[in-house]
Amino acid sequence: EPEVTQTPSHQVTQMGQEVILRCVPISNHLYFYWYRQILGQKVEFLVSFYNNEISEKSEIFDDQFSVERPDGSNFTLKIRSTKLEDSAMYFCASSEVSRNQPQHFGDGTRLSIL
Amino acid sequence: GESVGLHLPTLSVQEGDNSIINCAYSNSASDYFIWYKQESGKGPQFIIDIRSNMDKRQGQRVTVLLNKTVKHLSLQIAATQPGDSAVYFCAENLGNNNDMRFGAGTRLTVKP
């Protein structure tokens, strides 16, 4: 069964540094998402992406964050000037052709800011 | 009910019993709902979805019930197995975009 893959599984970064989290969505999916889950808390929506542009973003997704689809398979989340409170699991998800379709998640990248 | 931090609502059942996990959603305009299962160290795994024009949908060993009057969603798992132990999240689409908003989750523990 096709799946969303994320790399790396664990990223450790010094505070203030930039980090890029990578995702390969399911190949025939057109909608892509990033979510964040702080340890022990619920999954929080960050951003959705369709047709090479952001379609929705939450209040968490401020100027520190950006997303990009640099080629036909990868979808990245860049976090600039990382802060301690950015430490969390970051999940990528994708869905097929339109809204109200199941979103399929990767296993996440654990980001630890020191 | 809602939970904060590490204090998730928990449900403990005996293997073979049926489980019912409940969720109150926030927005009366939400028109699409998903139940996800999350095992330790893994991403949310899709279980079943339901649209607002339905009040019940069945899958393999799982049933989702939607009560729009009271904004309540439930997940029923038949003949619960140890492999069903996980945190279960409901998620709603708020009706005007693609993003899903997750509930706080319920931890299901299945005792052998």
PDB file of C-alpha atoms in Angstrom:
ATOM      1  CA  GLU A   1       0.000   0.000   0.000  1.00  0.00           C
ATOM      2  CA  PRO A   2       1.438   3.419  -0.915  1.00  0.00           C
ATOM      3  CA  GLU A   3       2.541   5.519   2.006  1.00  0.00           C
ATOM      4  CA  VAL A   4       3.819   8.937   2.954  1.00  0.00           C
ATOM      5  CA  THR A   5       7.502   8.879   3.859  1.00  0.00           C
ATOM      6  CA  GLN A   6       9.310  11.427   5.991  1.00  0.00           C
ATOM      7  CA  THR A   7      12.982  12.079   6.598  1.00  0.00           C
ATOM      8  CA  PRO A   8      14.797  12.284   8.890  1.00  0.00           C
ATOM      9  CA  SER A   9      13.003  10.359  11.607  1.00  0.00           C
ATOM     10  CA  HIS A  10      14.786  12.450  14.244  1.00  0.00           C
ATOM     11  CA  GLN A  11      16.423  15.848  13.830  1.00  0.00           C
ATOM     12  CA  VAL A  12      18.442  17.551  16.560  1.00  0.00           C
ATOM     13  CA  THR A  13      19.221  21.217  15.967  1.00  0.00           C
ATOM     14  CA  GLN A  14      20.707  24.078  17.941  1.00  0.00           C
ATOM     15  CA  MET A  15      18.350  26.910  18.815  1.00  0.00           C
ATOM     16  CA  GLY A  16      18.500  29.655  16.217  1.00  0.00           C
ATOM     17  CA  GLN A  17      19.434  27.346  13.389  1.00  0.00           C
ATOM     18  CA  GLU A  18      17.313  26.571  10.339  1.00  0.00           C
ATOM     19  CA  VAL A  19      15.915  23.110   9.740  1.00  0.00           C
ATOM     20  CA  ILE A  20      14.285  21.477   6.725  1.00  0.00           C
ATOM     21  CA  LEU A  21      11.950  18.542   7.163  1.00  0.00           C
ATOM     22  CA  ARG A  22      11.293  16.409   4.118  1.00  0.00           C
ATOM     23  CA  CYS A  23       8.291  14.445   2.943  1.00  0.00           C
ATOM     24  CA  VAL A  24       7.433  12.334  -0.064  1.00  0.00           C
ATOM     25  CA  PRO A  25       3.629  12.288  -0.385  1.00  0.00           C
ATOM     26  CA  ILE A  26       1.700   9.458  -2.026  1.00  0.00           C
ATOM     27  CA  SER A  27       2.392   9.776  -5.731  1.00  0.00           C
ATOM     28  CA  ASN A  28      -1.111  10.414  -7.115  1.00  0.00           C
ATOM     29  CA  HIS A  29      -2.118  12.774  -4.312  1.00  0.00           C
ATOM     30  CA  LEU A  30      -2.510  16.463  -5.035  1.00  0.00           C
ATOM     31  CA  TYR A  31      -3.068  17.973  -1.564  1.00  0.00           C
ATOM     32  CA  PHE A  32      -0.276  18.110   0.978  1.00  0.00           C
ATOM     33  CA  TYR A  33      -0.247  19.079   4.634  1.00  0.00           C
ATOM     34  CA  TRP A  34       2.006  19.634   7.600  1.00  0.00           C
ATOM     35  CA  TYR A  35       0.869  19.057  11.155  1.00  0.00           C
ATOM     36  CA  ARG A  36       2.629  19.380  14.487  1.00  0.00           C
ATOM     37  CA  GLN A  37       2.222  17.360  17.666  1.00  0.00           C
ATOM     38  CA  ILE A  38       3.886  18.553  20.840  1.00  0.00           C
ATOM     39  CA  LEU A  39       4.652  15.628  23.167  1.00  0.00           C
ATOM     40  CA  GLY A  40       1.463  14.289  24.755  1.00  0.00           C
ATOM     41  CA  GLN A  41      -0.804  16.793  23.037  1.00  0.00           C
ATOM     42  CA  LYS A  42      -3.151  16.708  20.101  1.00  0.00           C
ATOM     43  CA  VAL A  43      -2.218  16.977  16.461  1.00  0.00           C
ATOM     44  CA  GLU A  44      -2.308  20.616  15.279  1.00  0.00           C
ATOM     45  CA  PHE A  45      -2.776  21.768  11.699  1.00  0.00           C
ATOM     46  CA  LEU A  46      -0.014  23.970  10.269  1.00  0.00           C
ATOM     47  CA  VAL A  47      -0.545  24.348   6.530  1.00  0.00           C
ATOM     48  CA  SER A  48      -2.136  22.849   3.437  1.00  0.00           C
ATOM     49  CA  PHE A  49      -0.690  23.078  -0.060  1.00  0.00           C
ATOM     50  CA  TYR A  50      -2.251  22.571  -3.464  1.00  0.00           C
ATOM     51  CA  ASN A  51      -1.238  23.458  -6.998  1.00  0.00           C
ATOM     52  CA  ASN A  52       2.115  24.813  -5.834  1.00  0.00           C
ATOM     53  CA  GLU A  53       0.721  27.275  -3.364  1.00  0.00           C
ATOM     54  CA  ILE A  54      -0.485  27.449   0.213  1.00  0.00           C
ATOM     55  CA  SER A  55      -4.248  27.016   0.399  1.00  0.00           C
ATOM     56  CA  GLU A  56      -4.711  27.309   4.159  1.00  0.00           C
ATOM     57  CA  LYS A  57      -2.513  28.001   7.149  1.00  0.00           C
ATOM     58  CA  SER A  58      -3.079  28.174  10.877  1.00  0.00           C
ATOM     59  CA  GLU A  59      -2.033  30.859  13.315  1.00  0.00           C
ATOM     60  CA  ILE A  60       0.949  28.679  14.237  1.00  0.00           C
ATOM     61  CA  PHE A  61       2.324  28.936  10.690  1.00  0.00           C
ATOM     62  CA  ASP A  62       3.929  32.379  10.931  1.00  0.00           C
ATOM     63  CA  ASP A  63       6.830  33.925   9.022  1.00  0.00           C
ATOM     64  CA  GLN A  64       9.221  31.493  10.677  1.00  0.00           C
ATOM     65  CA  PHE A  65       7.766  28.690   8.568  1.00  0.00           C
ATOM     66  CA  SER A  66       7.715  28.033   4.838  1.00  0.00           C
ATOM     67  CA  VAL A  67       6.815  25.139   2.578  1.00  0.00           C
ATOM     68  CA  GLU A  68       8.004  24.168  -0.830  1.00  0.00           C
ATOM     69  CA  ARG A  69       7.549  21.488  -3.453  1.00  0.00           C
ATOM     70  CA  PRO A  70      10.998  21.652  -5.023  1.00  0.00           C
ATOM     71  CA  ASP A  71      10.390  18.831  -7.485  1.00  0.00           C
ATOM     72  CA  GLY A  72       7.706  16.351  -8.504  1.00  0.00           C
ATOM     73  CA  SER A  73       8.012  14.173  -5.437  1.00  0.00           C
ATOM     74  CA  ASN A  74       9.238  16.094  -2.386  1.00  0.00           C
ATOM     75  CA  PHE A  75       7.364  18.439  -0.080  1.00  0.00           C
ATOM     76  CA  THR A  76       9.403  20.309   2.517  1.00  0.00           C
ATOM     77  CA  LEU A  77       8.815  22.324   5.671  1.00  0.00           C
ATOM     78  CA  LYS A  78      11.480  24.888   6.547  1.00  0.00           C
ATOM     79  CA  ILE A  79      11.677  26.364  10.027  1.00  0.00           C
ATOM     80  CA  ARG A  80      13.958  29.378  10.394  1.00  0.00           C
ATOM     81  CA  SER A  81      15.524  30.605  13.636  1.00  0.00           C
ATOM     82  CA  THR A  82      14.309  27.617  15.589  1.00  0.00           C
ATOM     83  CA  LYS A  83      13.132  28.078  19.166  1.00  0.00           C
ATOM     84  CA  LEU A  84      12.968  25.615  22.031  1.00  0.00           C
ATOM     85  CA  GLU A  85       9.177  25.509  21.717  1.00  0.00           C
ATOM     86  CA  ASP A  86       9.467  24.253  18.129  1.00  0.00           C
ATOM     87  CA  SER A  87      10.429  20.876  19.564  1.00  0.00           C
ATOM     88  CA  ALA A  88       7.666  18.478  18.491  1.00  0.00           C
ATOM     89  CA  MET A  89       6.730  15.714  16.092  1.00  0.00           C
ATOM     90  CA  TYR A  90       6.046  17.077  12.637  1.00  0.00           C
ATOM     91  CA  PHE A  91       3.756  15.034  10.432  1.00  0.00           C
ATOM     92  CA  CYS A  92       3.283  15.299   6.709  1.00  0.00           C
ATOM     93  CA  ALA A  93       0.042  14.121   5.144  1.00  0.00           C
ATOM     94  CA  SER A  94      -1.451  13.937   1.678  1.00  0.00           C
ATOM     95  CA  SER A  95      -4.875  13.395   0.139  1.00  0.00           C
ATOM     96  CA  GLU A  96      -6.221  12.760  -3.322  1.00  0.00           C
ATOM     97  CA  VAL A  97      -8.074  15.152  -5.513  1.00  0.00           C
ATOM     98  CA  SER A  98     -10.373  17.285  -3.444  1.00  0.00           C
ATOM     99  CA  ARG A  99     -11.441  18.225   0.029  1.00  0.00           C
ATOM    100  CA  ASN A 100     -13.245  15.668   2.149  1.00  0.00           C
ATOM    101  CA  GLN A 101     -10.870  12.896   1.256  1.00  0.00           C
ATOM    102  CA  PRO A 102      -8.923  10.878   3.824  1.00  0.00           C
ATOM    103  CA  GLN A 103      -5.561  12.372   4.697  1.00  0.00           C
ATOM    104  CA  HIS A 104      -2.797   9.807   4.967  1.00  0.00           C
ATOM    105  CA  PHE A 105       0.026  10.552   7.374  1.00  0.00           C
ATOM    106  CA  GLY A 106       3.694   9.723   7.485  1.00  0.00           C
ATOM    107  CA  ASP A 107       5.350   8.521  10.682  1.00  0.00           C
ATOM    108  CA  GLY A 108       6.727  11.961  11.418  1.00  0.00           C
ATOM    109  CA  THR A 109      10.003  13.668  12.162  1.00  0.00           C
ATOM    110  CA  ARG A 110      10.864  14.230  15.790  1.00  0.00           C
ATOM    111  CA  LEU A 111      12.459  17.686  16.015  1.00  0.00           C
ATOM    112  CA  SER A 112      14.505  18.409  19.111  1.00  0.00           C
ATOM    113  CA  ILE A 113      15.795  21.945  19.608  1.00  0.00           C
ATOM    114  CA  LEU A 114      18.674  22.300  22.057  1.00  0.00           C
TER     115      LEU A 114
ATOM    116  CA  GLY B   1     -14.133  15.327  27.597  1.00  0.00           C
ATOM    117  CA  GLU B   2     -11.132  17.467  26.698  1.00  0.00           C
ATOM    118  CA  SER B   3      -7.701  16.852  28.083  1.00  0.00           C
ATOM    119  CA  VAL B   4      -4.552  18.891  28.492  1.00  0.00           C
ATOM    120  CA  GLY B   5      -0.969  17.715  28.139  1.00  0.00           C
ATOM    121  CA  LEU B   6      -0.343  14.113  29.145  1.00  0.00           C
ATOM    122  CA  HIS B   7      -3.715  13.517  30.786  1.00  0.00           C
ATOM    123  CA  LEU B   8      -5.640  11.895  27.966  1.00  0.00           C
ATOM    124  CA  PRO B   9      -9.043  10.378  28.656  1.00  0.00           C
ATOM    125  CA  THR B  10      -8.519   6.655  28.912  1.00  0.00           C
ATOM    126  CA  LEU B  11     -10.627   3.619  28.181  1.00  0.00           C
ATOM    127  CA  SER B  12      -9.628   0.184  29.384  1.00  0.00           C
ATOM    128  CA  VAL B  13     -11.430  -2.892  28.058  1.00  0.00           C
ATOM    129  CA  GLN B  14     -11.026  -6.633  28.150  1.00  0.00           C
ATOM    130  CA  GLU B  15      -9.933  -8.413  25.013  1.00  0.00           C
ATOM    131  CA  GLY B  16     -13.004  -9.513  23.093  1.00  0.00           C
ATOM    132  CA  ASP B  17     -15.281  -6.830  24.490  1.00  0.00           C
ATOM    133  CA  ASN B  18     -16.669  -4.006  22.385  1.00  0.00           C
ATOM    134  CA  SER B  19     -15.209  -0.501  22.777  1.00  0.00           C
ATOM    135  CA  ILE B  20     -16.923   2.820  22.315  1.00  0.00           C
ATOM    136  CA  ILE B  21     -14.835   5.964  22.003  1.00  0.00           C
ATOM    137  CA  ASN B  22     -16.595   9.305  22.017  1.00  0.00           C
ATOM    138  CA  CYS B  23     -15.761  12.700  20.609  1.00  0.00           C
ATOM    139  CA  ALA B  24     -17.482  16.064  20.780  1.00  0.00           C
ATOM    140  CA  TYR B  25     -16.707  18.230  17.784  1.00  0.00           C
ATOM    141  CA  SER B  26     -16.661  21.964  17.716  1.00  0.00           C
ATOM    142  CA  ASN B  27     -18.237  23.343  14.579  1.00  0.00           C
ATOM    143  CA  SER B  28     -21.801  22.797  13.387  1.00  0.00           C
ATOM    144  CA  ALA B  29     -20.632  23.601   9.836  1.00  0.00           C
ATOM    145  CA  SER B  30     -18.192  20.661   9.793  1.00  0.00           C
ATOM    146  CA  ASP B  31     -19.200  18.255   7.065  1.00  0.00           C
ATOM    147  CA  TYR B  32     -16.540  15.556   7.092  1.00  0.00           C
ATOM    148  CA  PHE B  33     -15.072  13.545   9.952  1.00  0.00           C
ATOM    149  CA  ILE B  34     -12.303  11.006  10.323  1.00  0.00           C
ATOM    150  CA  TRP B  35     -11.241   8.669  13.083  1.00  0.00           C
ATOM    151  CA  TYR B  36      -7.497   8.096  13.357  1.00  0.00           C
ATOM    152  CA  LYS B  37      -5.508   5.587  15.393  1.00  0.00           C
ATOM    153  CA  GLN B  38      -2.065   6.564  16.624  1.00  0.00           C
ATOM    154  CA  GLU B  39       0.343   4.006  18.003  1.00  0.00           C
ATOM    155  CA  SER B  40       3.428   5.029  19.923  1.00  0.00           C
ATOM    156  CA  GLY B  41       6.082   6.505  17.649  1.00  0.00           C
ATOM    157  CA  LYS B  42       3.846   6.416  14.579  1.00  0.00           C
ATOM    158  CA  GLY B  43       1.765   8.866  12.619  1.00  0.00           C
ATOM    159  CA  PRO B  44      -2.045   8.912  12.725  1.00  0.00           C
ATOM    160  CA  GLN B  45      -3.476   5.992  10.798  1.00  0.00           C
ATOM    161  CA  PHE B  46      -6.798   6.405   8.975  1.00  0.00           C
ATOM    162  CA  ILE B  47      -9.525   4.121  10.309  1.00  0.00           C
ATOM    163  CA  ILE B  48     -12.854   5.313   8.935  1.00  0.00           C
ATOM    164  CA  ASP B  49     -14.532   8.483   7.728  1.00  0.00           C
ATOM    165  CA  ILE B  50     -18.078   9.784   7.527  1.00  0.00           C
ATOM    166  CA  ARG B  51     -19.743  12.684   5.770  1.00  0.00           C
ATOM    167  CA  SER B  52     -22.389  14.838   7.374  1.00  0.00           C
ATOM    168  CA  ASN B  53     -25.141  13.496   5.132  1.00  0.00           C
ATOM    169  CA  MET B  54     -24.825  10.147   6.920  1.00  0.00           C
ATOM    170  CA  ASP B  55     -25.343   9.164  10.546  1.00  0.00           C
ATOM    171  CA  LYS B  56     -23.684   5.764  10.500  1.00  0.00           C
ATOM    172  CA  ARG B  57     -20.951   4.044   8.562  1.00  0.00           C
ATOM    173  CA  GLN B  58     -19.478   0.611   9.048  1.00  0.00           C
ATOM    174  CA  GLY B  59     -16.081  -0.780   8.274  1.00  0.00           C
ATOM    175  CA  GLN B  60     -14.294  -3.944   9.245  1.00  0.00           C
ATOM    176  CA  ARG B  61     -14.927  -4.316  12.998  1.00  0.00           C
ATOM    177  CA  VAL B  62     -15.505  -0.565  13.301  1.00  0.00           C
ATOM    178  CA  THR B  63     -18.605   1.609  13.159  1.00  0.00           C
ATOM    179  CA  VAL B  64     -18.760   5.388  13.265  1.00  0.00           C
ATOM    180  CA  LEU B  65     -21.893   7.149  14.456  1.00  0.00           C
ATOM    181  CA  LEU B  66     -22.561  10.830  13.850  1.00  0.00           C
ATOM    182  CA  ASN B  67     -25.109  12.853  15.796  1.00  0.00           C
ATOM    183  CA  LYS B  68     -25.186  16.325  14.274  1.00  0.00           C
ATOM    184  CA  THR B  69     -27.844  17.554  16.691  1.00  0.00           C
ATOM    185  CA  VAL B  70     -25.447  17.369  19.633  1.00  0.00           C
ATOM    186  CA  LYS B  71     -22.210  17.500  17.600  1.00  0.00           C
ATOM    187  CA  HIS B  72     -21.111  14.085  18.738  1.00  0.00           C
ATOM    188  CA  LEU B  73     -19.109  11.401  17.017  1.00  0.00           C
ATOM    189  CA  SER B  74     -18.405   7.900  18.269  1.00  0.00           C
ATOM    190  CA  LEU B  75     -16.224   5.008  17.194  1.00  0.00           C
ATOM    191  CA  GLN B  76     -17.300   1.493  18.045  1.00  0.00           C
ATOM    192  CA  ILE B  77     -14.754  -1.298  17.840  1.00  0.00           C
ATOM    193  CA  ALA B  78     -16.150  -4.819  17.919  1.00  0.00           C
ATOM    194  CA  ALA B  79     -14.288  -7.681  19.590  1.00  0.00           C
ATOM    195  CA  THR B  80     -11.429  -5.454  20.702  1.00  0.00           C
ATOM    196  CA  GLN B  81      -7.971  -6.980  20.338  1.00  0.00           C
ATOM    197  CA  PRO B  82      -4.622  -6.137  22.013  1.00  0.00           C
ATOM    198  CA  GLY B  83      -3.469  -4.635  18.703  1.00  0.00           C
ATOM    199  CA  ASP B  84      -6.225  -2.054  19.029  1.00  0.00           C
ATOM    200  CA  SER B  85      -4.412  -0.451  21.972  1.00  0.00           C
ATOM    201  CA  ALA B  86      -3.518   3.074  20.854  1.00  0.00           C
ATOM    202  CA  VAL B  87      -4.620   6.688  21.072  1.00  0.00           C
ATOM    203  CA  TYR B  88      -7.707   7.424  18.980  1.00  0.00           C
ATOM    204  CA  PHE B  89      -8.377  10.881  17.567  1.00  0.00           C
ATOM    205  CA  CYS B  90     -11.433  12.239  15.875  1.00  0.00           C
ATOM    206  CA  ALA B  91     -10.841  14.963  13.308  1.00  0.00           C
ATOM    207  CA  GLU B  92     -13.291  17.333  11.646  1.00  0.00           C
ATOM    208  CA  ASN B  93     -13.149  19.340   8.474  1.00  0.00           C
ATOM    209  CA  LEU B  94     -14.499  22.759   9.289  1.00  0.00           C
ATOM    210  CA  GLY B  95     -16.441  22.980   6.074  1.00  0.00           C
ATOM    211  CA  ASN B  96     -14.641  25.683   4.136  1.00  0.00           C
ATOM    212  CA  ASN B  97     -11.160  24.324   3.497  1.00  0.00           C
ATOM    213  CA  ASN B  98      -9.094  21.175   3.477  1.00  0.00           C
ATOM    214  CA  ASP B  99      -7.479  21.133   6.862  1.00  0.00           C
ATOM    215  CA  MET B 100      -8.579  18.756   9.551  1.00  0.00           C
ATOM    216  CA  ARG B 101      -8.860  19.808  13.189  1.00  0.00           C
ATOM    217  CA  PHE B 102      -8.060  17.093  15.672  1.00  0.00           C
ATOM    218  CA  GLY B 103      -9.629  16.375  19.022  1.00  0.00           C
ATOM    219  CA  ALA B 104      -7.564  15.689  22.116  1.00  0.00           C
ATOM    220  CA  GLY B 105      -7.576  11.910  21.772  1.00  0.00           C
ATOM    221  CA  THR B 106      -8.561   8.927  23.910  1.00  0.00           C
ATOM    222  CA  ARG B 107      -6.109   6.255  24.991  1.00  0.00           C
ATOM    223  CA  LEU B 108      -7.533   2.751  24.556  1.00  0.00           C
ATOM    224  CA  THR B 109      -5.902  -0.033  26.519  1.00  0.00           C
ATOM    225  CA  VAL B 110      -6.928  -3.621  25.840  1.00  0.00           C
ATOM    226  CA  LYS B 111      -6.289  -6.089  28.636  1.00  0.00           C
ATOM    227  CA  PRO B 112      -5.653  -9.699  27.641  1.00  0.00           C
TER     228      PRO B 112
END
